[in-house]
Amino acid sequence: HDEGVYLTQAALLLGGQLEFHAGPLADAFHPWFFVEDGGRLYPKYGPVPAATYAVSLALFDEPRVTLAAVAAGNAALVYLLGAMAAGRRAGGAASVLFAASPMAVLTGAVFLPYAPTTFFNLLFAVAYLRSVRDGSTAAAGVAGVAIGIAFFARPFTAGLFAAPLIARA
């Protein structure tokens, strides 16, 4: 059921709307993961995952393109993180193991927020480590924007992921 909500929210975003105007029909049923307010229905979820799906809907008329791009991006970011921490061979091994793991395969194949949030969390980690290594303010800015987006998508997950790096900073 959640996948349908995210795809519906993506269609709403593409139409320039944040709500349905259901009128008197809103009282006739309890919509799944929508909030009813005076004849208007709002999705309960934050718009970040839906916005990622909306991009591929707008460009390719197919939301699955986002799934593939996010899965590839996650594997690439795991490689970069591993290569930065332990060398290219370790990064390659980490990337392959990550891409083949059941959790990455499952979350990368469904229209849920887990894989996109993982992408932004990993982008934060890579950009943060680059900013520390190179003293780059641009990389620090990318890290801040990435964790902000991840936090907007799934606050608890992003907070747990970022806490050790933020504590280090």
Short mmCIF file of N, CA and C in Angstrom, two decimals:
data_model
loop_
_atom_site.label_atom_id
_atom_site.label_comp_id
_atom_site.label_asym_id
_atom_site.label_seq_id
_atom_site.Cartn_x
_atom_site.Cartn_y
_atom_site.Cartn_z
N HIS A 1 0.80 -1.19 0.00
CA HIS A 1 0.00 0.00 0.00
C HIS A 1 0.85 1.27 0.00
N ASP A 2 1.99 1.23 0.69
CA ASP A 2 2.82 2.43 0.77
C ASP A 2 3.36 2.85 -0.59
N GLU A 3 3.70 1.87 -1.42
CA GLU A 3 4.23 2.20 -2.75
C GLU A 3 3.22 3.05 -3.54
N GLY A 4 1.97 2.68 -3.47
CA GLY A 4 0.94 3.43 -4.18
C GLY A 4 0.84 4.86 -3.69
N VAL A 5 1.05 5.06 -2.40
CA VAL A 5 0.99 6.41 -1.85
C VAL A 5 2.13 7.25 -2.41
N TYR A 6 3.34 6.68 -2.45
CA TYR A 6 4.48 7.43 -2.98
C TYR A 6 4.30 7.75 -4.46
N LEU A 7 3.79 6.80 -5.23
CA LEU A 7 3.57 7.06 -6.66
C LEU A 7 2.44 8.06 -6.88
N THR A 8 1.40 7.99 -6.05
CA THR A 8 0.33 8.99 -6.13
C THR A 8 0.86 10.36 -5.77
N GLN A 9 1.69 10.42 -4.74
CA GLN A 9 2.28 11.69 -4.34
C GLN A 9 3.19 12.24 -5.44
N ALA A 10 3.91 11.36 -6.13
CA ALA A 10 4.74 11.80 -7.26
C ALA A 10 3.88 12.40 -8.36
N ALA A 11 2.76 11.76 -8.65
CA ALA A 11 1.85 12.30 -9.67
C ALA A 11 1.28 13.65 -9.24
N LEU A 12 0.95 13.78 -7.97
CA LEU A 12 0.48 15.07 -7.46
C LEU A 12 1.54 16.15 -7.65
N LEU A 13 2.79 15.83 -7.29
CA LEU A 13 3.87 16.80 -7.43
C LEU A 13 4.06 17.21 -8.89
N LEU A 14 3.96 16.24 -9.79
CA LEU A 14 4.08 16.57 -11.22
C LEU A 14 2.96 17.49 -11.68
N GLY A 15 1.80 17.35 -11.08
CA GLY A 15 0.67 18.20 -11.41
C GLY A 15 0.69 19.52 -10.66
N GLY A 16 1.76 19.75 -9.89
CA GLY A 16 1.87 21.01 -9.16
C GLY A 16 0.96 21.10 -7.95
N GLN A 17 0.59 19.95 -7.40
CA GLN A 17 -0.32 19.94 -6.26
C GLN A 17 0.29 19.18 -5.10
N LEU A 18 -0.16 19.50 -3.92
CA LEU A 18 0.25 18.79 -2.72
C LEU A 18 -0.91 18.05 -2.07
N GLU A 19 -2.11 18.18 -2.65
CA GLU A 19 -3.31 17.61 -2.05
C GLU A 19 -4.32 17.21 -3.11
N PHE A 20 -5.22 16.31 -2.69
CA PHE A 20 -6.41 16.00 -3.48
C PHE A 20 -7.56 16.84 -2.94
N HIS A 21 -8.45 17.24 -3.80
CA HIS A 21 -9.68 17.90 -3.36
C HIS A 21 -10.80 16.88 -3.51
N ALA A 22 -11.05 16.16 -2.44
CA ALA A 22 -12.02 15.07 -2.49
C ALA A 22 -13.43 15.54 -2.17
N GLY A 23 -13.57 16.69 -1.56
CA GLY A 23 -14.90 17.19 -1.23
C GLY A 23 -15.63 16.27 -0.27
N PRO A 24 -16.93 16.07 -0.48
CA PRO A 24 -17.71 15.25 0.44
C PRO A 24 -17.31 13.77 0.41
N LEU A 25 -16.62 13.33 -0.63
CA LEU A 25 -16.17 11.93 -0.68
C LEU A 25 -15.12 11.61 0.37
N ALA A 26 -14.43 12.63 0.86
CA ALA A 26 -13.39 12.41 1.85
C ALA A 26 -13.96 11.79 3.13
N ASP A 27 -15.19 12.07 3.45
CA ASP A 27 -15.80 11.50 4.65
C ASP A 27 -16.36 10.09 4.43
N ALA A 28 -16.43 9.65 3.19
CA ALA A 28 -17.03 8.36 2.87
C ALA A 28 -16.09 7.18 3.15
N PHE A 29 -14.80 7.42 3.23
CA PHE A 29 -13.86 6.32 3.47
C PHE A 29 -12.62 6.88 4.16
N HIS A 30 -11.83 5.99 4.70
CA HIS A 30 -10.56 6.38 5.31
C HIS A 30 -9.43 6.05 4.34
N PRO A 31 -8.88 7.05 3.70
CA PRO A 31 -7.83 6.79 2.72
C PRO A 31 -6.55 6.28 3.39
N TRP A 32 -5.85 5.43 2.68
CA TRP A 32 -4.64 4.81 3.20
C TRP A 32 -3.50 5.84 3.20
N PHE A 33 -2.98 6.13 4.35
CA PHE A 33 -1.84 7.04 4.54
C PHE A 33 -2.05 8.42 3.94
N PHE A 34 -3.26 8.91 3.99
CA PHE A 34 -3.56 10.28 3.65
C PHE A 34 -4.27 10.90 4.85
N VAL A 35 -4.12 12.17 5.03
CA VAL A 35 -4.77 12.90 6.11
C VAL A 35 -5.89 13.73 5.50
N GLU A 36 -7.08 13.63 6.09
CA GLU A 36 -8.24 14.37 5.59
C GLU A 36 -8.38 15.66 6.38
N ASP A 37 -8.57 16.77 5.66
CA ASP A 37 -8.75 18.06 6.30
C ASP A 37 -9.72 18.89 5.48
N GLY A 38 -10.95 18.94 5.91
CA GLY A 38 -11.95 19.77 5.24
C GLY A 38 -12.15 19.45 3.78
N GLY A 39 -12.22 18.18 3.43
CA GLY A 39 -12.43 17.80 2.04
C GLY A 39 -11.15 17.72 1.22
N ARG A 40 -10.03 17.97 1.85
CA ARG A 40 -8.73 17.85 1.16
C ARG A 40 -7.98 16.66 1.75
N LEU A 41 -7.27 15.95 0.90
CA LEU A 41 -6.47 14.80 1.33
C LEU A 41 -5.00 15.10 1.09
N TYR A 42 -4.19 14.99 2.15
CA TYR A 42 -2.75 15.22 2.08
C TYR A 42 -2.02 13.91 2.34
N PRO A 43 -0.98 13.58 1.56
CA PRO A 43 -0.18 12.40 1.88
C PRO A 43 0.52 12.59 3.23
N LYS A 44 0.60 11.52 4.02
CA LYS A 44 1.25 11.60 5.33
C LYS A 44 2.77 11.67 5.21
N TYR A 45 3.32 11.20 4.12
CA TYR A 45 4.76 11.10 3.98
C TYR A 45 5.38 12.38 3.46
N GLY A 46 6.65 12.58 3.83
CA GLY A 46 7.41 13.70 3.27
C GLY A 46 7.60 13.51 1.77
N PRO A 47 7.81 14.59 1.04
CA PRO A 47 7.82 14.51 -0.42
C PRO A 47 9.14 14.09 -1.06
N VAL A 48 10.20 13.87 -0.30
CA VAL A 48 11.50 13.59 -0.92
C VAL A 48 11.49 12.34 -1.79
N PRO A 49 11.08 11.16 -1.27
CA PRO A 49 11.08 9.98 -2.15
C PRO A 49 10.15 10.16 -3.34
N ALA A 50 8.97 10.73 -3.10
CA ALA A 50 8.03 10.95 -4.21
C ALA A 50 8.62 11.89 -5.25
N ALA A 51 9.37 12.88 -4.81
CA ALA A 51 9.99 13.81 -5.76
C ALA A 51 11.03 13.09 -6.63
N THR A 52 11.75 12.14 -6.06
CA THR A 52 12.72 11.39 -6.87
C THR A 52 12.00 10.56 -7.94
N TYR A 53 10.86 9.99 -7.57
CA TYR A 53 10.09 9.22 -8.54
C TYR A 53 9.45 10.14 -9.58
N ALA A 54 9.08 11.34 -9.16
CA ALA A 54 8.46 12.29 -10.08
C ALA A 54 9.44 12.73 -11.17
N VAL A 55 10.72 12.81 -10.83
CA VAL A 55 11.72 13.21 -11.83
C VAL A 55 11.73 12.22 -12.99
N SER A 56 11.81 10.93 -12.68
CA SER A 56 11.84 9.96 -13.79
C SER A 56 10.48 9.84 -14.47
N LEU A 57 9.40 10.10 -13.74
CA LEU A 57 8.09 10.14 -14.40
C LEU A 57 8.04 11.28 -15.41
N ALA A 58 8.59 12.42 -15.04
CA ALA A 58 8.56 13.58 -15.93
C ALA A 58 9.48 13.37 -17.13
N LEU A 59 10.65 12.79 -16.90
CA LEU A 59 11.63 12.65 -17.98
C LEU A 59 11.38 11.45 -18.88
N PHE A 60 10.97 10.33 -18.27
CA PHE A 60 10.88 9.07 -19.02
C PHE A 60 9.50 8.42 -18.98
N ASP A 61 8.57 9.02 -18.24
CA ASP A 61 7.24 8.45 -18.05
C ASP A 61 7.31 7.07 -17.42
N GLU A 62 8.34 6.85 -16.60
CA GLU A 62 8.56 5.56 -15.97
C GLU A 62 9.29 5.75 -14.64
N PRO A 63 8.62 5.51 -13.51
CA PRO A 63 9.27 5.74 -12.22
C PRO A 63 10.36 4.71 -11.89
N ARG A 64 10.38 3.59 -12.59
CA ARG A 64 11.39 2.57 -12.31
C ARG A 64 12.80 3.04 -12.67
N VAL A 65 12.90 4.06 -13.51
CA VAL A 65 14.22 4.62 -13.83
C VAL A 65 14.88 5.14 -12.57
N THR A 66 14.10 5.74 -11.69
CA THR A 66 14.63 6.21 -10.41
C THR A 66 15.16 5.05 -9.60
N LEU A 67 14.44 3.95 -9.58
CA LEU A 67 14.90 2.78 -8.82
C LEU A 67 16.28 2.33 -9.30
N ALA A 68 16.46 2.25 -10.60
CA ALA A 68 17.75 1.82 -11.16
C ALA A 68 18.84 2.84 -10.87
N ALA A 69 18.53 4.11 -11.05
CA ALA A 69 19.54 5.16 -10.82
C ALA A 69 19.96 5.21 -9.35
N VAL A 70 18.99 5.09 -8.45
CA VAL A 70 19.31 5.13 -7.03
C VAL A 70 20.12 3.90 -6.63
N ALA A 71 19.75 2.72 -7.13
CA ALA A 71 20.50 1.51 -6.81
C ALA A 71 21.95 1.61 -7.31
N ALA A 72 22.11 2.09 -8.53
CA ALA A 72 23.47 2.27 -9.07
C ALA A 72 24.24 3.32 -8.28
N GLY A 73 23.56 4.42 -7.93
CA GLY A 73 24.19 5.46 -7.14
C GLY A 73 24.62 4.96 -5.77
N ASN A 74 23.78 4.15 -5.14
CA ASN A 74 24.14 3.59 -3.84
C ASN A 74 25.38 2.71 -3.93
N ALA A 75 25.43 1.86 -4.94
CA ALA A 75 26.60 0.99 -5.11
C ALA A 75 27.85 1.82 -5.38
N ALA A 76 27.74 2.85 -6.21
CA ALA A 76 28.89 3.70 -6.50
C ALA A 76 29.36 4.45 -5.26
N LEU A 77 28.42 4.93 -4.46
CA LEU A 77 28.80 5.65 -3.24
C LEU A 77 29.41 4.72 -2.20
N VAL A 78 28.94 3.48 -2.12
CA VAL A 78 29.58 2.50 -1.23
C VAL A 78 31.01 2.25 -1.70
N TYR A 79 31.21 2.15 -3.01
CA TYR A 79 32.58 2.01 -3.54
C TYR A 79 33.45 3.18 -3.11
N LEU A 80 32.97 4.40 -3.33
CA LEU A 80 33.75 5.59 -2.97
C LEU A 80 34.05 5.64 -1.48
N LEU A 81 33.07 5.30 -0.67
CA LEU A 81 33.27 5.31 0.77
C LEU A 81 34.31 4.26 1.18
N GLY A 82 34.18 3.06 0.63
CA GLY A 82 35.15 2.01 0.92
C GLY A 82 36.53 2.34 0.41
N ALA A 83 36.61 2.92 -0.78
CA ALA A 83 37.92 3.28 -1.36
C ALA A 83 38.58 4.38 -0.53
N MET A 84 37.80 5.32 -0.04
CA MET A 84 38.36 6.39 0.78
C MET A 84 38.84 5.85 2.13
N ALA A 85 38.14 4.87 2.66
CA ALA A 85 38.46 4.35 3.99
C ALA A 85 39.55 3.29 3.96
N ALA A 86 39.53 2.43 2.94
CA ALA A 86 40.44 1.27 2.99
C ALA A 86 41.08 0.93 1.65
N GLY A 87 40.92 1.74 0.63
CA GLY A 87 41.54 1.46 -0.66
C GLY A 87 40.55 0.98 -1.70
N ARG A 88 41.00 1.01 -2.96
CA ARG A 88 40.11 0.67 -4.08
C ARG A 88 39.62 -0.77 -4.05
N ARG A 89 40.49 -1.70 -3.71
CA ARG A 89 40.05 -3.10 -3.68
C ARG A 89 38.96 -3.31 -2.64
N ALA A 90 39.16 -2.71 -1.47
CA ALA A 90 38.14 -2.82 -0.42
C ALA A 90 36.85 -2.14 -0.86
N GLY A 91 36.96 -0.99 -1.52
CA GLY A 91 35.78 -0.30 -2.02
C GLY A 91 35.04 -1.14 -3.04
N GLY A 92 35.78 -1.79 -3.94
CA GLY A 92 35.15 -2.66 -4.93
C GLY A 92 34.44 -3.83 -4.29
N ALA A 93 35.11 -4.45 -3.33
CA ALA A 93 34.49 -5.59 -2.63
C ALA A 93 33.25 -5.14 -1.87
N ALA A 94 33.33 -4.00 -1.19
CA ALA A 94 32.19 -3.49 -0.44
C ALA A 94 31.02 -3.19 -1.36
N SER A 95 31.33 -2.60 -2.51
CA SER A 95 30.28 -2.25 -3.47
C SER A 95 29.57 -3.50 -4.00
N VAL A 96 30.34 -4.51 -4.34
CA VAL A 96 29.75 -5.75 -4.85
C VAL A 96 28.91 -6.43 -3.77
N LEU A 97 29.45 -6.51 -2.56
CA LEU A 97 28.70 -7.13 -1.47
C LEU A 97 27.43 -6.34 -1.15
N PHE A 98 27.53 -5.03 -1.18
CA PHE A 98 26.35 -4.21 -0.93
C PHE A 98 25.30 -4.45 -2.01
N ALA A 99 25.71 -4.37 -3.28
CA ALA A 99 24.77 -4.51 -4.40
C ALA A 99 24.11 -5.89 -4.42
N ALA A 100 24.80 -6.90 -3.93
CA ALA A 100 24.26 -8.26 -3.94
C ALA A 100 23.50 -8.60 -2.66
N SER A 101 23.54 -7.73 -1.67
CA SER A 101 22.88 -8.05 -0.41
C SER A 101 21.35 -8.05 -0.59
N PRO A 102 20.67 -8.96 0.06
CA PRO A 102 19.21 -9.02 -0.08
C PRO A 102 18.51 -7.71 0.30
N MET A 103 19.00 -7.03 1.31
CA MET A 103 18.35 -5.80 1.72
C MET A 103 18.49 -4.72 0.64
N ALA A 104 19.67 -4.60 0.03
CA ALA A 104 19.85 -3.60 -1.03
C ALA A 104 19.01 -3.96 -2.26
N VAL A 105 18.94 -5.23 -2.58
CA VAL A 105 18.14 -5.66 -3.73
C VAL A 105 16.66 -5.37 -3.47
N LEU A 106 16.18 -5.72 -2.28
CA LEU A 106 14.77 -5.51 -1.96
C LEU A 106 14.41 -4.03 -1.91
N THR A 107 15.19 -3.24 -1.17
CA THR A 107 14.84 -1.82 -1.04
C THR A 107 15.06 -1.06 -2.34
N GLY A 108 15.95 -1.56 -3.18
CA GLY A 108 16.18 -0.92 -4.47
C GLY A 108 15.13 -1.25 -5.52
N ALA A 109 14.25 -2.19 -5.21
CA ALA A 109 13.26 -2.64 -6.19
C ALA A 109 11.84 -2.19 -5.87
N VAL A 110 11.66 -1.43 -4.82
CA VAL A 110 10.32 -1.01 -4.42
C VAL A 110 10.26 0.51 -4.30
N PHE A 111 9.07 1.05 -4.45
CA PHE A 111 8.86 2.50 -4.39
C PHE A 111 8.63 2.93 -2.94
N LEU A 112 9.67 2.79 -2.15
CA LEU A 112 9.65 3.17 -0.75
C LEU A 112 10.83 4.10 -0.49
N PRO A 113 10.90 4.72 0.68
CA PRO A 113 11.92 5.75 0.91
C PRO A 113 13.30 5.23 1.29
N TYR A 114 13.47 3.93 1.49
CA TYR A 114 14.71 3.42 2.06
C TYR A 114 15.91 3.61 1.14
N ALA A 115 15.81 3.22 -0.10
CA ALA A 115 16.95 3.36 -1.02
C ALA A 115 17.28 4.83 -1.31
N PRO A 116 16.29 5.70 -1.60
CA PRO A 116 16.65 7.10 -1.80
C PRO A 116 17.29 7.74 -0.56
N THR A 117 16.79 7.39 0.62
CA THR A 117 17.38 7.94 1.84
C THR A 117 18.80 7.42 2.03
N THR A 118 19.02 6.15 1.71
CA THR A 118 20.37 5.59 1.78
C THR A 118 21.30 6.34 0.83
N PHE A 119 20.81 6.67 -0.36
CA PHE A 119 21.61 7.43 -1.31
C PHE A 119 22.06 8.76 -0.71
N PHE A 120 21.15 9.50 -0.13
CA PHE A 120 21.50 10.80 0.45
C PHE A 120 22.39 10.65 1.68
N ASN A 121 22.18 9.60 2.48
CA ASN A 121 23.06 9.34 3.61
C ASN A 121 24.48 9.03 3.15
N LEU A 122 24.60 8.18 2.14
CA LEU A 122 25.93 7.83 1.62
C LEU A 122 26.59 9.03 0.97
N LEU A 123 25.81 9.83 0.25
CA LEU A 123 26.36 11.05 -0.35
C LEU A 123 26.89 11.98 0.74
N PHE A 124 26.16 12.08 1.83
CA PHE A 124 26.63 12.87 2.97
C PHE A 124 27.97 12.36 3.47
N ALA A 125 28.07 11.05 3.69
CA ALA A 125 29.32 10.47 4.23
C ALA A 125 30.50 10.70 3.30
N VAL A 126 30.31 10.46 2.01
CA VAL A 126 31.40 10.64 1.04
C VAL A 126 31.79 12.11 0.97
N ALA A 127 30.82 13.00 0.88
CA ALA A 127 31.13 14.43 0.78
C ALA A 127 31.76 14.94 2.07
N TYR A 128 31.28 14.47 3.20
CA TYR A 128 31.88 14.89 4.48
C TYR A 128 33.34 14.47 4.56
N LEU A 129 33.61 13.21 4.24
CA LEU A 129 34.99 12.73 4.30
C LEU A 129 35.88 13.47 3.30
N ARG A 130 35.35 13.77 2.13
CA ARG A 130 36.12 14.58 1.16
C ARG A 130 36.40 15.97 1.71
N SER A 131 35.43 16.55 2.36
CA SER A 131 35.63 17.90 2.90
C SER A 131 36.69 17.89 3.99
N VAL A 132 36.72 16.84 4.80
CA VAL A 132 37.74 16.74 5.85
C VAL A 132 39.11 16.49 5.23
N ARG A 133 39.17 15.59 4.27
CA ARG A 133 40.45 15.24 3.64
C ARG A 133 41.03 16.40 2.85
N ASP A 134 40.21 17.06 2.05
CA ASP A 134 40.69 18.10 1.15
C ASP A 134 40.50 19.51 1.70
N GLY A 135 39.77 19.66 2.78
CA GLY A 135 39.46 20.99 3.28
C GLY A 135 38.52 21.76 2.37
N SER A 136 37.70 21.03 1.63
CA SER A 136 36.82 21.63 0.63
C SER A 136 35.52 22.11 1.26
N THR A 137 35.26 23.40 1.12
CA THR A 137 33.98 23.92 1.60
C THR A 137 32.83 23.51 0.67
N ALA A 138 33.12 23.31 -0.61
CA ALA A 138 32.08 22.85 -1.54
C ALA A 138 31.61 21.45 -1.15
N ALA A 139 32.55 20.56 -0.83
CA ALA A 139 32.19 19.21 -0.40
C ALA A 139 31.42 19.26 0.92
N ALA A 140 31.81 20.16 1.81
CA ALA A 140 31.08 20.32 3.07
C ALA A 140 29.66 20.79 2.81
N GLY A 141 29.50 21.68 1.84
CA GLY A 141 28.16 22.14 1.47
C GLY A 141 27.31 21.02 0.91
N VAL A 142 27.92 20.19 0.05
CA VAL A 142 27.20 19.03 -0.50
C VAL A 142 26.80 18.09 0.63
N ALA A 143 27.70 17.89 1.59
CA ALA A 143 27.39 17.02 2.72
C ALA A 143 26.20 17.56 3.51
N GLY A 144 26.20 18.85 3.75
CA GLY A 144 25.10 19.46 4.49
C GLY A 144 23.77 19.35 3.78
N VAL A 145 23.78 19.62 2.47
CA VAL A 145 22.54 19.52 1.69
C VAL A 145 22.06 18.07 1.65
N ALA A 146 22.99 17.13 1.46
CA ALA A 146 22.61 15.71 1.37
C ALA A 146 21.98 15.21 2.66
N ILE A 147 22.59 15.55 3.81
CA ILE A 147 22.01 15.05 5.06
C ILE A 147 20.72 15.79 5.38
N GLY A 148 20.60 17.03 4.94
CA GLY A 148 19.34 17.75 5.12
C GLY A 148 18.22 17.09 4.35
N ILE A 149 18.49 16.70 3.11
CA ILE A 149 17.48 16.01 2.30
C ILE A 149 17.13 14.66 2.92
N ALA A 150 18.17 13.93 3.36
CA ALA A 150 17.93 12.63 4.00
C ALA A 150 17.09 12.80 5.27
N PHE A 151 17.39 13.84 6.02
CA PHE A 151 16.63 14.10 7.25
C PHE A 151 15.17 14.44 6.94
N PHE A 152 14.97 15.18 5.86
CA PHE A 152 13.60 15.52 5.45
C PHE A 152 12.85 14.27 4.99
N ALA A 153 13.56 13.31 4.41
CA ALA A 153 12.93 12.07 3.93
C ALA A 153 12.61 11.13 5.09
N ARG A 154 13.60 10.87 5.94
CA ARG A 154 13.44 9.94 7.07
C ARG A 154 14.30 10.45 8.22
N PRO A 155 13.74 11.28 9.08
CA PRO A 155 14.52 11.96 10.12
C PRO A 155 15.30 11.02 11.04
N PHE A 156 14.65 9.99 11.54
CA PHE A 156 15.33 9.11 12.49
C PHE A 156 16.49 8.38 11.83
N THR A 157 16.27 7.86 10.63
CA THR A 157 17.32 7.14 9.91
C THR A 157 18.51 8.05 9.63
N ALA A 158 18.23 9.24 9.14
CA ALA A 158 19.32 10.18 8.83
C ALA A 158 20.05 10.60 10.09
N GLY A 159 19.32 10.82 11.16
CA GLY A 159 19.96 11.20 12.41
C GLY A 159 20.89 10.13 12.94
N LEU A 160 20.44 8.88 12.90
CA LEU A 160 21.29 7.77 13.34
C LEU A 160 22.52 7.64 12.45
N PHE A 161 22.34 7.78 11.15
CA PHE A 161 23.46 7.64 10.22
C PHE A 161 24.47 8.75 10.42
N ALA A 162 24.00 9.97 10.57
CA ALA A 162 24.88 11.13 10.61
C ALA A 162 25.52 11.36 11.99
N ALA A 163 24.92 10.86 13.04
CA ALA A 163 25.38 11.17 14.39
C ALA A 163 26.88 10.94 14.61
N PRO A 164 27.44 9.80 14.20
CA PRO A 164 28.88 9.60 14.44
C PRO A 164 29.76 10.62 13.70
N LEU A 165 29.40 10.93 12.48
CA LEU A 165 30.22 11.89 11.72
C LEU A 165 30.04 13.30 12.26
N ILE A 166 28.82 13.63 12.65
CA ILE A 166 28.59 14.94 13.24
C ILE A 166 29.33 15.07 14.57
N ALA A 167 29.32 14.01 15.37
CA ALA A 167 30.06 14.02 16.64
C ALA A 167 31.55 14.18 16.38
N ARG A 168 32.06 13.55 15.35
CA ARG A 168 33.47 13.67 15.00
C ARG A 168 33.79 15.10 14.59
N ALA A 169 32.87 15.73 13.86
CA ALA A 169 33.10 17.09 13.40
C ALA A 169 33.16 18.05 14.59
#
